[in-house]
Tab-separated table of C-alpha atoms and ligand atoms in Angstrom:
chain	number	residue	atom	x	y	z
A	93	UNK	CA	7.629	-19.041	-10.681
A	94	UNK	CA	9.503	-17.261	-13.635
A	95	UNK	CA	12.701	-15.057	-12.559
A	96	UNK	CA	14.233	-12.573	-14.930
A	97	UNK	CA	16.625	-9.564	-14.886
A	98	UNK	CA	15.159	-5.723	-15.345
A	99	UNK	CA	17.777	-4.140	-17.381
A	100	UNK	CA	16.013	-0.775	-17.654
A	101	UNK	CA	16.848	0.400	-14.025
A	102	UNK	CA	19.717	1.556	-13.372
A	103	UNK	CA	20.894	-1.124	-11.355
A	104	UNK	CA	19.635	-4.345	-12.821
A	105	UNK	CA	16.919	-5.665	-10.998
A	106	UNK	CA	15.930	-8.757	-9.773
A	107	UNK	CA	12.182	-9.774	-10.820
A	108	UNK	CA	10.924	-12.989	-9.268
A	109	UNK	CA	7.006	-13.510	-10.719
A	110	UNK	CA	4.540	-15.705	-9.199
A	111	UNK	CA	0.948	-16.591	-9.980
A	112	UNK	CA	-1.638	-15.970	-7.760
A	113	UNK	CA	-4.757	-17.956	-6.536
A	114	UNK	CA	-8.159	-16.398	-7.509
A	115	UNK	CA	-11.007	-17.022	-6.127
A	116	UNK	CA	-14.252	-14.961	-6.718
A	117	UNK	CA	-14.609	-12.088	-5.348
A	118	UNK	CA	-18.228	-13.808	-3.743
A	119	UNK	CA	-15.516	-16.381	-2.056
A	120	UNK	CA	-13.569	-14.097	-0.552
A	121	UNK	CA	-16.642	-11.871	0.321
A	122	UNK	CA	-17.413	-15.596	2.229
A	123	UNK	CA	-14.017	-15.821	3.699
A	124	UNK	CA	-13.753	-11.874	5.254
A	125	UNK	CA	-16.893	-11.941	6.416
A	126	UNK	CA	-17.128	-13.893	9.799
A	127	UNK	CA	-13.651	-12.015	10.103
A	128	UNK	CA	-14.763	-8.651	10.118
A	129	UNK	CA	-18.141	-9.221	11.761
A	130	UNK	CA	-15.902	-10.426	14.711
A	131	UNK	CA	-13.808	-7.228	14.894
A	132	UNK	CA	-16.650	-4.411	13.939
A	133	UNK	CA	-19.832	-3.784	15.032
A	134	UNK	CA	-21.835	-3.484	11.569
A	135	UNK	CA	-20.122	-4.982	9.125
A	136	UNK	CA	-21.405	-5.078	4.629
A	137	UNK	CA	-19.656	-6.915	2.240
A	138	UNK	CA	-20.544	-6.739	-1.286
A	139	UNK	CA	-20.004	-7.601	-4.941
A	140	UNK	CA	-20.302	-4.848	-6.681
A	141	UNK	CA	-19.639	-2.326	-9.676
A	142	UNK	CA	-16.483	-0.232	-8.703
A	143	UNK	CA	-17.490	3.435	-8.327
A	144	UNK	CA	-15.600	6.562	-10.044
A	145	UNK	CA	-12.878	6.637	-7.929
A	146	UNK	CA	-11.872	9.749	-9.726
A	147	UNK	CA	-14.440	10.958	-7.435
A	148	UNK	CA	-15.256	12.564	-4.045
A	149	UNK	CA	-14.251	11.474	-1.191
A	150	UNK	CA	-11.788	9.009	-2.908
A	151	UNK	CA	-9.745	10.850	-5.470
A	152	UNK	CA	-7.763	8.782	-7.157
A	153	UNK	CA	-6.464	9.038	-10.359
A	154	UNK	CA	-8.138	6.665	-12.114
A	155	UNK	CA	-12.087	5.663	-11.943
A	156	UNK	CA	-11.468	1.604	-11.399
A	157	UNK	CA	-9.493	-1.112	-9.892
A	158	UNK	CA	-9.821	-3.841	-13.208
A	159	UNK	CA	-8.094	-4.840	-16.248
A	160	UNK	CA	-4.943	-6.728	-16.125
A	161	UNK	CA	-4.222	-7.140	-12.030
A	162	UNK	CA	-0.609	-7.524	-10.696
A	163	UNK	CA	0.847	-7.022	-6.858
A	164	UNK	CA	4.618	-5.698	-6.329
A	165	UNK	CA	6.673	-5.766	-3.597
A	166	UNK	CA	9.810	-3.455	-4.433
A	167	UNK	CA	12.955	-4.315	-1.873
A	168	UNK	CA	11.610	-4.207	1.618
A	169	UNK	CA	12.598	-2.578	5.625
A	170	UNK	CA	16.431	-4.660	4.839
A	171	UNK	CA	16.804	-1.237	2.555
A	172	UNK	CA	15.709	0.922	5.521
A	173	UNK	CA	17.373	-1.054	8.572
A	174	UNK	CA	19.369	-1.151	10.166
A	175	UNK	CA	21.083	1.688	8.282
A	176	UNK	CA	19.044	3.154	4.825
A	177	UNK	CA	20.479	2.293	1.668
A	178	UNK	CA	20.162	5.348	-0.024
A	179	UNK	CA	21.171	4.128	-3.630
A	180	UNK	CA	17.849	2.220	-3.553
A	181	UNK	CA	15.958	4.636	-5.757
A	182	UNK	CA	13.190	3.258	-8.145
A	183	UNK	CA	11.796	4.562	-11.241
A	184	UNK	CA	8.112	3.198	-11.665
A	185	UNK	CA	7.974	3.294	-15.260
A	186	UNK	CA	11.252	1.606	-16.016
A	187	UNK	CA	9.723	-1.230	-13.438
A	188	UNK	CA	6.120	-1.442	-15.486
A	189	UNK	CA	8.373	-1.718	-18.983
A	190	UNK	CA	9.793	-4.826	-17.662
A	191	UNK	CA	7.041	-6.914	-16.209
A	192	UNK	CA	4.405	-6.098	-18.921
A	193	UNK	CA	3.002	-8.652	-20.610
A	194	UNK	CA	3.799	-8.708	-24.249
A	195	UNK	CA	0.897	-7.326	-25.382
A	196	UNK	CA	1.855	-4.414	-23.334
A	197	UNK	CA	-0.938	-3.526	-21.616
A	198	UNK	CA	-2.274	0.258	-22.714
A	199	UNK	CA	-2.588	1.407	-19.183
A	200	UNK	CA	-1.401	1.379	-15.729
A	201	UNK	CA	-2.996	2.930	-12.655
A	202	UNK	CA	-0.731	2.036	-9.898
A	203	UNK	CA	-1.770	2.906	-5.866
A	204	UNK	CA	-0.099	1.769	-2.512
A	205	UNK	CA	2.319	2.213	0.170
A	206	UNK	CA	6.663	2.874	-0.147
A	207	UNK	CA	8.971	5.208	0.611
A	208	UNK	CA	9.019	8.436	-1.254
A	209	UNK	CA	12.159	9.365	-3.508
A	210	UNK	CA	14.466	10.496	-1.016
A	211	UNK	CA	16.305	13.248	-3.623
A	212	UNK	CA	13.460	15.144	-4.279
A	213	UNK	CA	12.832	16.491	-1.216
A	214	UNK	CA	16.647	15.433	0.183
A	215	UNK	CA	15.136	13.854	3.276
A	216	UNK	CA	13.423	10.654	3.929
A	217	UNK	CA	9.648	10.964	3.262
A	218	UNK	CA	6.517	8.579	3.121
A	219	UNK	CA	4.863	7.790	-0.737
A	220	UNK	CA	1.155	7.543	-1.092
A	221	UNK	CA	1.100	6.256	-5.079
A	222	UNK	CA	-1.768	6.894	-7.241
A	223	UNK	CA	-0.581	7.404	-10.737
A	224	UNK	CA	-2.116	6.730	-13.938
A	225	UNK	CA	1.093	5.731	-16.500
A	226	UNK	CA	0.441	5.094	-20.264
A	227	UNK	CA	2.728	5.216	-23.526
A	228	UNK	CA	1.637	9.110	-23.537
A	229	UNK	CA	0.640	10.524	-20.323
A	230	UNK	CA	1.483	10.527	-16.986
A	231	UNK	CA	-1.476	11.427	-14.429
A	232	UNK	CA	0.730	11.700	-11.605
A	233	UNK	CA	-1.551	12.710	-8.017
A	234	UNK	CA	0.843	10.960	-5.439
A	235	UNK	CA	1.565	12.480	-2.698
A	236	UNK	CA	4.582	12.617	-0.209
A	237	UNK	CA	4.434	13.097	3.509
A	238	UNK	CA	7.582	13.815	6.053
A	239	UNK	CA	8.034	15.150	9.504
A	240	UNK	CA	8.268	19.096	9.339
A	241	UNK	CA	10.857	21.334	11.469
A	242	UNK	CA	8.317	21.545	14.198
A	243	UNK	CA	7.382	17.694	14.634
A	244	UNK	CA	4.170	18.373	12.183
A	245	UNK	CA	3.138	16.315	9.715
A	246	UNK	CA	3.570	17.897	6.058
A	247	UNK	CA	1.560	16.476	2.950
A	248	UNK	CA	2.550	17.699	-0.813
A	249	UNK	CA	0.386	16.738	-3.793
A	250	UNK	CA	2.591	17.745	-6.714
A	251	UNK	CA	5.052	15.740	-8.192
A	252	UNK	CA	4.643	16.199	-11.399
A	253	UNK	CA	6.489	14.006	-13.548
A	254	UNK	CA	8.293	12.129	-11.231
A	255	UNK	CA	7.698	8.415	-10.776
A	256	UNK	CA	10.488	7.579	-8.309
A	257	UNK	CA	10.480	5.623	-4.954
A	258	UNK	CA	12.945	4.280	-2.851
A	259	UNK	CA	13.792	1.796	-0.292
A	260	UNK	CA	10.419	-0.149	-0.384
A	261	UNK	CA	6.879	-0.546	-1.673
A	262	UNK	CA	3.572	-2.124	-2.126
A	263	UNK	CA	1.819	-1.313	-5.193
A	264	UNK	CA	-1.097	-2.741	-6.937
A	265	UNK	CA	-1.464	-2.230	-10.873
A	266	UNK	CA	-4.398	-2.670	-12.989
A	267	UNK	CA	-5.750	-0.905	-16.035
A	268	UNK	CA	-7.920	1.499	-14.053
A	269	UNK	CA	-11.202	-0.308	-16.246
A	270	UNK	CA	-14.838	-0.305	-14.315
A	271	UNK	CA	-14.506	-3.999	-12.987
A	272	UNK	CA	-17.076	-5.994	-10.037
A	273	UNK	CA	-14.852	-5.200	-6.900
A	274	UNK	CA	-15.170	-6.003	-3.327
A	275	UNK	CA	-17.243	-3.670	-1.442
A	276	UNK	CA	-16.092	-3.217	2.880
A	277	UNK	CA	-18.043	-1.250	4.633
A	278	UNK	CA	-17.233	-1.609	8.421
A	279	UNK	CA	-18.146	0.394	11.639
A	280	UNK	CA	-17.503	0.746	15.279
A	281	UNK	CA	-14.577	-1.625	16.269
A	282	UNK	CA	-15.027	-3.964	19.161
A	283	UNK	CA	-11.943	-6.379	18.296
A	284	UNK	CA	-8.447	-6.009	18.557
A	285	UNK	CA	-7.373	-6.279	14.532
A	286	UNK	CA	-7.159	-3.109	12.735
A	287	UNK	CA	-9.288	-2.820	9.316
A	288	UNK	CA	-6.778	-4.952	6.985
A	289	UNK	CA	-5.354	-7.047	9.329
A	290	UNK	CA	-8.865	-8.462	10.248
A	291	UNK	CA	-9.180	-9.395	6.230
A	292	UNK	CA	-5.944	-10.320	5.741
A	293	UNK	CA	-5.923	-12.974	8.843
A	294	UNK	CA	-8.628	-14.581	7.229
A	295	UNK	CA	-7.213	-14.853	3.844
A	296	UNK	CA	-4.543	-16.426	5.804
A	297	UNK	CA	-6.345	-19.260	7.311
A	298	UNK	CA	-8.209	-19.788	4.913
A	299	UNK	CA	-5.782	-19.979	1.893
A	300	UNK	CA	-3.100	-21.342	3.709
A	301	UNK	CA	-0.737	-22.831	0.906
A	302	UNK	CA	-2.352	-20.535	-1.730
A	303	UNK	CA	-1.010	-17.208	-1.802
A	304	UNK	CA	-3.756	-14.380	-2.463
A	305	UNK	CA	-3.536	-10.906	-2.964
A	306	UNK	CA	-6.029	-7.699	-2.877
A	307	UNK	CA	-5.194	-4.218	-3.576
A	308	UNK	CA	-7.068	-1.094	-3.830
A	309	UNK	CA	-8.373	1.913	-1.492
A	310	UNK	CA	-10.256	2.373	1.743
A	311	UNK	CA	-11.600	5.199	3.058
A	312	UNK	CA	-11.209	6.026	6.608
A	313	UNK	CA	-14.758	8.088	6.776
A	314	UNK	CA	-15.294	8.943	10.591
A	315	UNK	CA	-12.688	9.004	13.990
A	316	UNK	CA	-9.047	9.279	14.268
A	317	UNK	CA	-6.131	6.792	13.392
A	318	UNK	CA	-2.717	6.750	14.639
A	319	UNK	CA	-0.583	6.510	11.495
A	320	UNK	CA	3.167	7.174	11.331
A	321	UNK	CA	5.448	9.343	9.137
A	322	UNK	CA	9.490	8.375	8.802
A	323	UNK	CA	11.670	10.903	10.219
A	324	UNK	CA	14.142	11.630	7.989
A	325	UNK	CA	17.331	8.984	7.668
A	326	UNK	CA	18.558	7.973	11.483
A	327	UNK	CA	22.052	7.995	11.691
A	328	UNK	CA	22.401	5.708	14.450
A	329	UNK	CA	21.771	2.296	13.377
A	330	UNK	CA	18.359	0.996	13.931
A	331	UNK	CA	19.093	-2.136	15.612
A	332	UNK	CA	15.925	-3.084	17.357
A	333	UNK	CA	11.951	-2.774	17.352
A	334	UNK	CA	12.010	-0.019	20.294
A	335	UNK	CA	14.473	2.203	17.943
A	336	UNK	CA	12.318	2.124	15.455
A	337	UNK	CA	9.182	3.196	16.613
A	338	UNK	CA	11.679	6.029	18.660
A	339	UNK	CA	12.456	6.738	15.041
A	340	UNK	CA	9.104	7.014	13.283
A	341	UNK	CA	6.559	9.971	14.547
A	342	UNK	CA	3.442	8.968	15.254
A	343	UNK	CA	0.215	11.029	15.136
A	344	UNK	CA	-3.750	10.867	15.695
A	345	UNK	CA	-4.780	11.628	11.804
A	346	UNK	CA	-8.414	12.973	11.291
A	347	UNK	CA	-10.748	11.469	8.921
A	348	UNK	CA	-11.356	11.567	5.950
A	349	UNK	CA	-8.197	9.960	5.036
A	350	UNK	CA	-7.938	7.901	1.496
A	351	UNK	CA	-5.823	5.105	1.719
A	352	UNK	CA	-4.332	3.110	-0.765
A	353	UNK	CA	-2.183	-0.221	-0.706
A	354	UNK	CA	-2.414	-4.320	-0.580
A	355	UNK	CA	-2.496	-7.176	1.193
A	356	UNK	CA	-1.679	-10.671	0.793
A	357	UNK	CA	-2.737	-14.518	2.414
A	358	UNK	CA	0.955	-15.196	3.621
A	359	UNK	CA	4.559	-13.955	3.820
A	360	UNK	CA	5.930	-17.110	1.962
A	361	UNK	CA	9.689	-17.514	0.824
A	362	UNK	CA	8.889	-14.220	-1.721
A	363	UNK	CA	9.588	-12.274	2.044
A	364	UNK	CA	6.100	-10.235	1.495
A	365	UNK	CA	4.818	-7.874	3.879
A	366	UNK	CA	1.234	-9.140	4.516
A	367	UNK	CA	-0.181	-5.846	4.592
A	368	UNK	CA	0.827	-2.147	3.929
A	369	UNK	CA	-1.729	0.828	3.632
A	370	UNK	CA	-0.778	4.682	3.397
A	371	UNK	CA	-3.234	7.405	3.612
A	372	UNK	CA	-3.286	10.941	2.530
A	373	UNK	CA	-6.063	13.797	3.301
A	374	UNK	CA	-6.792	17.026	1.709
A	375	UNK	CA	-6.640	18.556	4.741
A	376	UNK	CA	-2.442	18.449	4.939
A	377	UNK	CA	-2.067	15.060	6.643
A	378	UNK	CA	-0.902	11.652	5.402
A	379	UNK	CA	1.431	8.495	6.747
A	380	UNK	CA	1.511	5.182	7.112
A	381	UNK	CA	-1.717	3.118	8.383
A	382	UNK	CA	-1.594	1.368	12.051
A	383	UNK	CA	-5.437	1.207	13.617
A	384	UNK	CA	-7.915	3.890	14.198
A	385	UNK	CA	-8.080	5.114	17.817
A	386	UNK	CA	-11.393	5.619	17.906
A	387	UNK	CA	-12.886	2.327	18.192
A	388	UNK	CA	-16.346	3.558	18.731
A	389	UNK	CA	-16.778	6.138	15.795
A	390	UNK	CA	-14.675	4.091	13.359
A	391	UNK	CA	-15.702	3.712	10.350
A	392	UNK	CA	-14.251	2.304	6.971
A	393	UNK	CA	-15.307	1.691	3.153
A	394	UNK	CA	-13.177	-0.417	0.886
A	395	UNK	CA	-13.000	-1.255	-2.565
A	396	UNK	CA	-10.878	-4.236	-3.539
A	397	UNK	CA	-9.631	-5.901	-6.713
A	398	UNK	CA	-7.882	-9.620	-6.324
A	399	UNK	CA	-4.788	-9.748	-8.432
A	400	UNK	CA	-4.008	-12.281	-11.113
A	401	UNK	CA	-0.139	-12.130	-10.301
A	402	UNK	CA	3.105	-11.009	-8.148
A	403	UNK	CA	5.941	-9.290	-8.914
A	404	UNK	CA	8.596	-9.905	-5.829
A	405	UNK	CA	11.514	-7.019	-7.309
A	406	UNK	CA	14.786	-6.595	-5.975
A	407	UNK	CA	14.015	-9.108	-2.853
A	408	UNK	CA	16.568	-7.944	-0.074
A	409	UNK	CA	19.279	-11.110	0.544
A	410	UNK	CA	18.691	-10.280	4.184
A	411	UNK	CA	15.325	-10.339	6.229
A	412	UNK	CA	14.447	-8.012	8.756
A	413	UNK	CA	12.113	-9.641	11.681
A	414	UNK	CA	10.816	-6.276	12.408
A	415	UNK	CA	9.821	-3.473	10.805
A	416	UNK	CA	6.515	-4.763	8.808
A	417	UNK	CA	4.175	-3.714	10.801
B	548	LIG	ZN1	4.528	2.326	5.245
């Protein structure tokens, strides 16, 4: 593990890198798929040629998940709870200037789950990335989501040039290139273990020791999931698991919803959250991923890239046993 200093941010950040175990994606196709056929009804796994992703229904803002292919975790809930940290802003480009490679890679298309920067809208707000950065363009399509005046769920799409989180994220970065990716198609739950979580316990018994990590998109095609959007900032202290989810809103969300994040074999001593998917809609709806309510209509495609390497960046001193859900 290499550890350096960003000294582009405004604060100086602390990067902590860490290569990843990869397996094939026809060994982890092997590993997921006694996983999921345990938790859904009609489960296909396949190897296969990533589709435009530029496309319907998905939308992103790049065509493919391959190239170069890095995970980062940006500070974590210790930023959120008990009490926000609201000097925790990020800039995404400053971040991807310090942990390319020298032969700085051309192009970054960068999706997941964080917080949304807080002084754009001047409230707390949920940040479904999916940005294409390179030396001259920006293709900027993520979208923000926060809890309206009336307890709805609002969803904008235009942020135009700005690249800035806050707080937390989970973002996986690859050159956007056609690449073989892992194809999940699952229906109709019957298990307990939401769509990730099923994959990502099996990465972790199977990998144990050997930290793996997948990123991409899923689409949640048919039913209704109960996702979450953060109120804005609490100011009473956040001290326990029941305030929390008192805290967050929760809704049913209607499919289609495009989601976006990563997941990874283990937490290690890198403090990673296992798992973090946002969605957003074009029909004006968009949080943070739980588990569909709808066992029996459910039904989910993924595409998934394994990444090469991990960027842990700005790793909170203090962990929060709650909160990663
Ligand atoms: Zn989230």
């Amino acid at each position: 593990m290499a550890s350096s200093m960003c000294p582009l941010s405004s604060e100086s950040l602390k990067i902590s890198q860490r290569q990843l175990f990869v397996p094939s994606l026809q060994e982890i196709k092997n590993v997921v798929s006694p996983a999921l056929a345990e938790n859904f009804s009609e489960v296909f796994v396949e190897v296969v040629d990533c589709p435009d992703l530029t496309q319907q229904p998905f939308t992103l803002a790049a065509a493919g998940l391959g190239g170069v292919k890095k995970i980062l975790e940006v500070g974590g809930p210790s930023f959120l709870l008990p009490i926000p940290q609201r000097h925790k802003i990020y800039e995404l480009k400053s971040i991807l200037d310090c942990i390319n490679d020298k032969k700085m890679e051309k192009r970054a298309f960068v999706v997941g789950a964080g917080a949304g920067p807080w002084p754009r809208l001047s409230k707390n707000c949920e940040m479904m990335m999916n940005v294409v950065v390179s030396a001259k363009d920006l293709k900027n399509e993520t979208r923000l989501s926060w809890v309206g005046r009336n307890e709805e769920c609002i969803l904008e799409e235009s942020l135009g040039n700005d690249t800035r989180f806050a707080l937390l994220a989970n973002l996986y970065v690859s050159e956007g290139t056609p690449e073989k990716v892992l194809k999940v198609h699952a229906k109709k739950r019957t298990g307990k273990l939401d769509f990730i979580a099923t994959m990502q316990k099996a990465l972790q018994a199977h990998y144990k020791d050997k930290l793996v990590g997948l990123g991409g998109t899923f689409l949640f095609k048919q039913g209704k999931v109960r996702q979450h959007v953060m109120r804005d900032f609490s100011t009473a202290p956040l001290t326990t698991e029941n305030a929390l989810n008192n805290w967050l809103k929760f809704y049913e969300m209607s499919a289609p919803l495009v989601a976006v994040g990563t997941f990874v074999s283990a937490q290690t001593d890198l403090d990673l959250r296992v798992q973090h998917f946002h969605s957003f809609s074009h029909h004006g709806e968009g949080g943070h991923y739980h588990i569909d309510t709808t066992p029996d209509i459910a039904e989910y495609l993924g595409y998934f890239g394994v990444a090469e390497s991990l960027y842990r960046i700005d790793q909170p001193a203090v962990c929060v046993d709650f909160g990663k859900d």
